[in-house]
Tab-separated table of C-alpha atoms and ligand atoms in Angstrom:
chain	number	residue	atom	x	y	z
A	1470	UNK	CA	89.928	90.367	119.876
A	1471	UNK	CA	87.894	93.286	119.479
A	1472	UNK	CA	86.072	94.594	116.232
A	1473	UNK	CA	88.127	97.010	114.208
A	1474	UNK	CA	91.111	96.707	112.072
A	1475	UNK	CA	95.042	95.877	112.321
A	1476	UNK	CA	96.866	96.459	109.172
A	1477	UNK	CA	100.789	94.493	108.554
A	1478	UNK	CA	104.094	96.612	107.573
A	1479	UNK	CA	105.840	94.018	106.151
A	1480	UNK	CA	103.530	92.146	103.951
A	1481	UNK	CA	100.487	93.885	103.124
A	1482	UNK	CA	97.984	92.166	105.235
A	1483	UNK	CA	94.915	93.596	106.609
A	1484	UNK	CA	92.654	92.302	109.409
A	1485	UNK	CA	89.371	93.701	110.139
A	1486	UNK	CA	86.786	92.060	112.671
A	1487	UNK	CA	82.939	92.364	112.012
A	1488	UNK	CA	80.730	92.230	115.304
A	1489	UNK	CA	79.242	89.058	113.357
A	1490	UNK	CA	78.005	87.340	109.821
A	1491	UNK	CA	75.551	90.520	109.116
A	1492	UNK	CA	78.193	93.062	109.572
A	1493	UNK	CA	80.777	90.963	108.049
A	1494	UNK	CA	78.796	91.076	104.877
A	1495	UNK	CA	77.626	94.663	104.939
A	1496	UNK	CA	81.757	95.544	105.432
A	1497	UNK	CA	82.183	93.364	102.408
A	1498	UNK	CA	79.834	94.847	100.370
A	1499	UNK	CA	80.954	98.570	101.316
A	1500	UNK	CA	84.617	97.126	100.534
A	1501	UNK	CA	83.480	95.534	97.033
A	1502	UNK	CA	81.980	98.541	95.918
A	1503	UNK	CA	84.723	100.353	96.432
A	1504	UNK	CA	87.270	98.399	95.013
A	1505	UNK	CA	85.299	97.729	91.893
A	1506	UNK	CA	84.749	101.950	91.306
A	1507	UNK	CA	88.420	102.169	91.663
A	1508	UNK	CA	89.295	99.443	89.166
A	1509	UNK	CA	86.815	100.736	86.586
A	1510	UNK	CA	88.137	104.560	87.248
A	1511	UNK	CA	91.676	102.852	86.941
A	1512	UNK	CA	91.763	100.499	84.026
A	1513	UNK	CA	88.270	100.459	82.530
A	1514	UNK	CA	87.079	97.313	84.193
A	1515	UNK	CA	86.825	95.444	87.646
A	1516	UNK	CA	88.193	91.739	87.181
A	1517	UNK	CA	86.708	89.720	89.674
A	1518	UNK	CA	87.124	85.973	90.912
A	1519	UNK	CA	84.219	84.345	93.662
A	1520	UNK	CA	84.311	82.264	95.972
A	1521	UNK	CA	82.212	79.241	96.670
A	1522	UNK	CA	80.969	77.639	99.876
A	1523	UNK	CA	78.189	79.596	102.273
A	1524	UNK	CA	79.929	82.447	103.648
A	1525	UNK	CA	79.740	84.597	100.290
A	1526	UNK	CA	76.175	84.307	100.249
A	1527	UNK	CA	74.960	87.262	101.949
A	1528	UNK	CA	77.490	89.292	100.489
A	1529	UNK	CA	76.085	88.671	97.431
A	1530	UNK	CA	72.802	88.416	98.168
A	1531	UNK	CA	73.462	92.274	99.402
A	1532	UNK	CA	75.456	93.522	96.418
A	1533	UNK	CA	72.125	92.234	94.463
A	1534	UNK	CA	69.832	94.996	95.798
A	1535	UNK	CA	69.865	98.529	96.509
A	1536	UNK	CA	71.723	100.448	97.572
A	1537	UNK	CA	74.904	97.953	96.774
A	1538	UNK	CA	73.066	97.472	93.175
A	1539	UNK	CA	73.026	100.501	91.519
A	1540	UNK	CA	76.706	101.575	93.022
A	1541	UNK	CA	78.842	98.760	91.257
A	1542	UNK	CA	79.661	99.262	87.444
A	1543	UNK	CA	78.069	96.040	86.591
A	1544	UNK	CA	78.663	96.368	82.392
A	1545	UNK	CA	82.034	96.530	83.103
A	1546	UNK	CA	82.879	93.694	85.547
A	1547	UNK	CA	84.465	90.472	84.726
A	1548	UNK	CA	83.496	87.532	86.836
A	1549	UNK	CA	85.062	84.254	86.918
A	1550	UNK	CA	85.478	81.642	90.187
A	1551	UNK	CA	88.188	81.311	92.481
A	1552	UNK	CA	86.937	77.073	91.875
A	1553	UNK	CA	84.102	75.086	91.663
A	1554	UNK	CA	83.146	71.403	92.282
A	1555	UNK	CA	82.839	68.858	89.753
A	1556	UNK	CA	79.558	69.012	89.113
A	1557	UNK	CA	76.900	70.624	86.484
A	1558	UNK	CA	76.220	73.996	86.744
A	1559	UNK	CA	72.580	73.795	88.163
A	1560	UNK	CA	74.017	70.797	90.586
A	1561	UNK	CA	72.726	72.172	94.589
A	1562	UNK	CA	76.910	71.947	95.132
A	1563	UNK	CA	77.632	74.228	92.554
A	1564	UNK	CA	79.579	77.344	93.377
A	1565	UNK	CA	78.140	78.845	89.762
A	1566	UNK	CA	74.427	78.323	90.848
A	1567	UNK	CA	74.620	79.371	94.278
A	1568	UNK	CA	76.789	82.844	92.970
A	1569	UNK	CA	74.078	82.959	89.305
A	1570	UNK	CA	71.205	82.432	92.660
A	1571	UNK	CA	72.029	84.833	94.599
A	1572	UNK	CA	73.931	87.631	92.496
A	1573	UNK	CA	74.520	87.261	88.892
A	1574	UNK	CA	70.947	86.559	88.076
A	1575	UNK	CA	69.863	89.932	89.704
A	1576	UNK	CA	72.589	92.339	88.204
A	1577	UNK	CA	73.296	93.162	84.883
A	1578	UNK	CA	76.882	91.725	83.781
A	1579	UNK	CA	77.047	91.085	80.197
A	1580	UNK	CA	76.698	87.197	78.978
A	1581	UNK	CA	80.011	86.855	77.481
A	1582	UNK	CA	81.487	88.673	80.845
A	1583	UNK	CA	80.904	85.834	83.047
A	1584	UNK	CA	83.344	82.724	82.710
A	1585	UNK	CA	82.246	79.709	84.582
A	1586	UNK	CA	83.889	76.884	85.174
A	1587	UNK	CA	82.893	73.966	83.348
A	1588	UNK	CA	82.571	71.651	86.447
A	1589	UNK	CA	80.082	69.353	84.334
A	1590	UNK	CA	82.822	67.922	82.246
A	1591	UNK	CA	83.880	64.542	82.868
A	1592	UNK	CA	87.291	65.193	81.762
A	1593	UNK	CA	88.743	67.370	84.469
A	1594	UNK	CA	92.012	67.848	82.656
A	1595	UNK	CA	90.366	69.192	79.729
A	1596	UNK	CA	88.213	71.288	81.676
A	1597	UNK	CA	91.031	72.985	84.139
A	1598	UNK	CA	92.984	73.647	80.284
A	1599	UNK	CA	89.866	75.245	78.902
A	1600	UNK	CA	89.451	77.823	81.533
A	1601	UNK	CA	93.220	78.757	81.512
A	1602	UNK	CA	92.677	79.386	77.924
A	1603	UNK	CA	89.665	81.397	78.510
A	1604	UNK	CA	91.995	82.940	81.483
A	1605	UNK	CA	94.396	83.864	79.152
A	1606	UNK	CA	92.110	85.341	76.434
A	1607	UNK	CA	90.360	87.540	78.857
A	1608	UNK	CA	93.302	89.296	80.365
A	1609	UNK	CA	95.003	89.337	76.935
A	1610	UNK	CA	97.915	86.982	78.620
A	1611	UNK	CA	101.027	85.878	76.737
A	1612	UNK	CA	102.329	82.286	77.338
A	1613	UNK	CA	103.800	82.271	80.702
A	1614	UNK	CA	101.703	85.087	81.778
A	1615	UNK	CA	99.867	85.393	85.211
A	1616	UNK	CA	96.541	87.048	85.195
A	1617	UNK	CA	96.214	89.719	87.722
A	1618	UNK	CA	92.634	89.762	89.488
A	1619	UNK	CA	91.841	93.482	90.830
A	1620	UNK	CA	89.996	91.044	93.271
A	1621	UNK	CA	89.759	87.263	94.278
A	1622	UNK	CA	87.336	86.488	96.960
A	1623	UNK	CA	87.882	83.695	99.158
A	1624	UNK	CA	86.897	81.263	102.212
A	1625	UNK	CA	88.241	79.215	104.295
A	1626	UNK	CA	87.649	75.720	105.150
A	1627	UNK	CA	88.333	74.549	109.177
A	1628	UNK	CA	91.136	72.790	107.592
A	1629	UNK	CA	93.045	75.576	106.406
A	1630	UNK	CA	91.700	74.984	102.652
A	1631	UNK	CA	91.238	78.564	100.311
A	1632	UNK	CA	89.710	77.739	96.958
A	1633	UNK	CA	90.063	74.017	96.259
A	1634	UNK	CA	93.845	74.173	97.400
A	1635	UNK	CA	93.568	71.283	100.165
A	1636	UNK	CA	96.064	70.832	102.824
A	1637	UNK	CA	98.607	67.957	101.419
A	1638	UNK	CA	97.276	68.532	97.746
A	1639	UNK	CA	100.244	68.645	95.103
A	1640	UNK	CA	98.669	71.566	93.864
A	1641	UNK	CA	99.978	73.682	96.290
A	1642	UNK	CA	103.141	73.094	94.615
A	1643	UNK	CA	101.791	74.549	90.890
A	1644	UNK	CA	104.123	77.269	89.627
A	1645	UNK	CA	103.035	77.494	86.139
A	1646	UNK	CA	99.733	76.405	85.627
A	1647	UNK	CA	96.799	78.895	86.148
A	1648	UNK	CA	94.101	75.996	86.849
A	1649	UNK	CA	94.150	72.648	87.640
A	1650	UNK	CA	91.792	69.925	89.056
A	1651	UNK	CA	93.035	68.213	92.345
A	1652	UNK	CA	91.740	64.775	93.555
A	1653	UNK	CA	90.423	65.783	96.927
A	1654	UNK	CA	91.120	62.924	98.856
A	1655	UNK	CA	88.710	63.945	101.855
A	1656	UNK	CA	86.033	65.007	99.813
A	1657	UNK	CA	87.185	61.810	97.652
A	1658	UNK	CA	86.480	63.915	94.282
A	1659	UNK	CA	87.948	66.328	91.883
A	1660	UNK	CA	87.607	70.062	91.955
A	1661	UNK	CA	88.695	72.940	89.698
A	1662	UNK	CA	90.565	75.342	91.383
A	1663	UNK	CA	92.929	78.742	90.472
A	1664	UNK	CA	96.163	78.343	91.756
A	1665	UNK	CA	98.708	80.052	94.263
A	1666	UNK	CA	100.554	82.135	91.632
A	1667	UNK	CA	97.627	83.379	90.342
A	1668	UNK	CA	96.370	84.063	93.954
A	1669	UNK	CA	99.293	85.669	94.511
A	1670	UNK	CA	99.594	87.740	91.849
A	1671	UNK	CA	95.566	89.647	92.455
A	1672	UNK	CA	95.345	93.373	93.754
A	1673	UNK	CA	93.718	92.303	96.144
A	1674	UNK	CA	92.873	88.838	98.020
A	1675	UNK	CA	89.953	88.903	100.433
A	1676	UNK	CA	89.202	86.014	102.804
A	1677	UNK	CA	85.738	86.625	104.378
A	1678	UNK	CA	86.009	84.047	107.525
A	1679	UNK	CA	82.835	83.691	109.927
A	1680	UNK	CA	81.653	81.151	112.785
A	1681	UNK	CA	83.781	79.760	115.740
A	1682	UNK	CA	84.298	76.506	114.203
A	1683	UNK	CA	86.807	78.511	111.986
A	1684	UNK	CA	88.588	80.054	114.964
A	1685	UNK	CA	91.671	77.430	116.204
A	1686	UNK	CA	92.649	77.410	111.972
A	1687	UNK	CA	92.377	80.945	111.688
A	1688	UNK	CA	94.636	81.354	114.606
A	1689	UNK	CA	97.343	79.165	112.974
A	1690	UNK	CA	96.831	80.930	109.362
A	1691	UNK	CA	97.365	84.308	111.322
A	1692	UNK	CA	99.166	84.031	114.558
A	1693	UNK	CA	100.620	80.432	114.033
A	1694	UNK	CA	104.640	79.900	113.773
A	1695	UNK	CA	106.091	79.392	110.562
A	1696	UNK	CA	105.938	75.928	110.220
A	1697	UNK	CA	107.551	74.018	107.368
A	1698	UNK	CA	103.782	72.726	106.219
A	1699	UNK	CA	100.948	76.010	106.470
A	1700	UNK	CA	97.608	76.020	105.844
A	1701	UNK	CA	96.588	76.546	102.734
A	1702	UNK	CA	94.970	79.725	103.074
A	1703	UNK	CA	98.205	81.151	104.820
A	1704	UNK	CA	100.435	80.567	101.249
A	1705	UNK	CA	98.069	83.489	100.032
A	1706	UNK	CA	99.913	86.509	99.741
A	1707	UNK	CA	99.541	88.657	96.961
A	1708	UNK	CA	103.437	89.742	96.268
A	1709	UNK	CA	102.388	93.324	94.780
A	1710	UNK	CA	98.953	93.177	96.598
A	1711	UNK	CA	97.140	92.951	99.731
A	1712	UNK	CA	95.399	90.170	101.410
A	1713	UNK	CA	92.440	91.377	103.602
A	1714	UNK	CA	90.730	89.323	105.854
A	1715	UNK	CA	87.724	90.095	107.038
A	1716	UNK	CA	86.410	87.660	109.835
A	1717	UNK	CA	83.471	88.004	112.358
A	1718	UNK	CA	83.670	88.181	116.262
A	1719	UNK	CA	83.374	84.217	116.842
A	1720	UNK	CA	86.121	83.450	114.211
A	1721	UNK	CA	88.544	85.936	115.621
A	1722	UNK	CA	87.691	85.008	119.211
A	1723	UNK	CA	91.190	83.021	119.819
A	1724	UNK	CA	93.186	85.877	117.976
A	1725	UNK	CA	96.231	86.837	120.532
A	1726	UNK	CA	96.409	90.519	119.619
A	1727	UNK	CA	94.151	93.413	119.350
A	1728	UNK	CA	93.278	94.394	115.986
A	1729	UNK	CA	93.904	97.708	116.253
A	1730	UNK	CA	97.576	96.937	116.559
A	1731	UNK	CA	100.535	96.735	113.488
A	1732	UNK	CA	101.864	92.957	113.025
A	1733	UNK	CA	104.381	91.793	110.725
A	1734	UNK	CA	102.087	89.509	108.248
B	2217	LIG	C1	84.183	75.854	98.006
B	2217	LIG	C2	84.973	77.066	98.389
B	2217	LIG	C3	85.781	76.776	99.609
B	2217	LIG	C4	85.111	77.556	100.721
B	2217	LIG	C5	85.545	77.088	102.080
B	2217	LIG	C6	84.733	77.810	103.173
B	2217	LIG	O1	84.050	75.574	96.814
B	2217	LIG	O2	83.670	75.242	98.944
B	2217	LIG	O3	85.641	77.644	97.433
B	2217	LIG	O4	87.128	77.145	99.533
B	2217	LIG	O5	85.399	78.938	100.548
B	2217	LIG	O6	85.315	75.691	102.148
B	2217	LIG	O7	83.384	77.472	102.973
B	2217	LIG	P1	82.219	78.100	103.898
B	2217	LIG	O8	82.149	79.548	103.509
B	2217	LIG	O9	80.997	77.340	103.507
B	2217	LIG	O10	82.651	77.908	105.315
């Protein structure tokens, strides 16, 4: 597959192919920026939801310093996370202290604008309630409402995983609930996690995939058959949205088509 960009009729999905993990992050950061200008210009603020795991770090690390910095209307972003592990916030696994690290440390969101998830608290029940709560409050939600993210960002694990949705996991199945907290059985502990609907309900969904150990699961999420059990990651499609996925040269490198050509997502 060659870099550049292939865009779906039918379901709004996007592919675009970096040359590798530098570009991949510098597109990312070009496409952030954007999207957050266009959400503050739209509706007064950019709602945002990060993801964990190492591929987000250089795009964050990026949007941290010029020229990414000063472009990005920072008082008027809302962050939370897509998930987090079950763990306290300054825990080396923590998707909060790897994103506070590397970004929120550096820019200047207000306090009460970013919501972590309380991954500390030993009851994971309580914890997954709390931040649908805190969900709710922040978008202003009645009961039964689905918050809609102007954008989610998102990995993917070699196993087809996005967010802590695990291949298998019940909580694939979640129709109402905004958050719950999965026992992983590979990882053989809990995790927090936002789930499908409101995945599917964001502006925008935007899978940053990089590294060749990704490529034979990225081929099933995007070129697979329709099998009666997907990956994970492939469930996300944002009805009145778009997923994007923006994936380097060695993750694409199975990829049947060209993506300069239209495919029905
Ligand atoms: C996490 C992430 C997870 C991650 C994938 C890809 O908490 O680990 O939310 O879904 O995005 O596992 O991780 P890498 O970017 O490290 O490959």
């Amino acid at each position: 597959m060659a870099v550049g960009r292939r865009r779906s009729e039918v379901r709004a999905r996007e592919i675009v192919v970096a040359a590798d993990p530098a570009a991949l992050a510098h597109m990312a950061a070009d496409h952030f920026t954007r999207l957050a200008g266009e959400s503050v210009a739209r509706a007064g603020r950019f709602t945002l939801a990060l993801a964990g795991g190492s591929t987000p770090e250089r795009l964050y690390a990026l949007l941290a310093v010029e020229p990414y910095r000063s472009c990005i209307p920072w008082g008027a972003t809302h962050v939370f996370w897509g998930d987090e592990r079950c763990v306290p916030p300054g825990h080396a696994e923590s998707n909060y202290r790897m994103a506070t690290k590397t970004l929120i440390r550096h820019v200047p969101i207000p306090r009460q604008q970013i919501h972590r998830m309380r991954g500390e608290d030993p009851d994971v029940d309580q914890a997954s309630a709390e931040y649908e709560r805190e969900l709710r409050e922040a978008f202003g939600l009645q009961a039964g409402g689905i918050p809609r993210f102007d954008l989610i960002l998102l990995g993917m694990g070699r196993d087809g995983h996005a967010a802590s949705l695990f291949p298998g996991s019940p909580a694939l199945r979640e129709v109402t609930r905004l958050v719950v907290a999965p026992y992983v059985d590979r990882l053989q502990t809990y995790r927090l996690t936002l789930t499908l609907p409101v995945l599917n309900a964001a502006r925008e969904a935007l899978f940053l995939v990089s590294g060749r150990d990704k490529a034979l699961m990225l081929r099933s999420v995007l070129d697979g058959p329709r099998g009666t059990d997907p990956p994970p990651a492939r469930l996300v499609s944002p009805r009145d949205g778009i997923v994007t996925w923006l994936i380097d040269l060695d993750a694409a490198h199975l990829l049947e088509r060209s993506a300069t050509r239209r495919d029905p997502g």
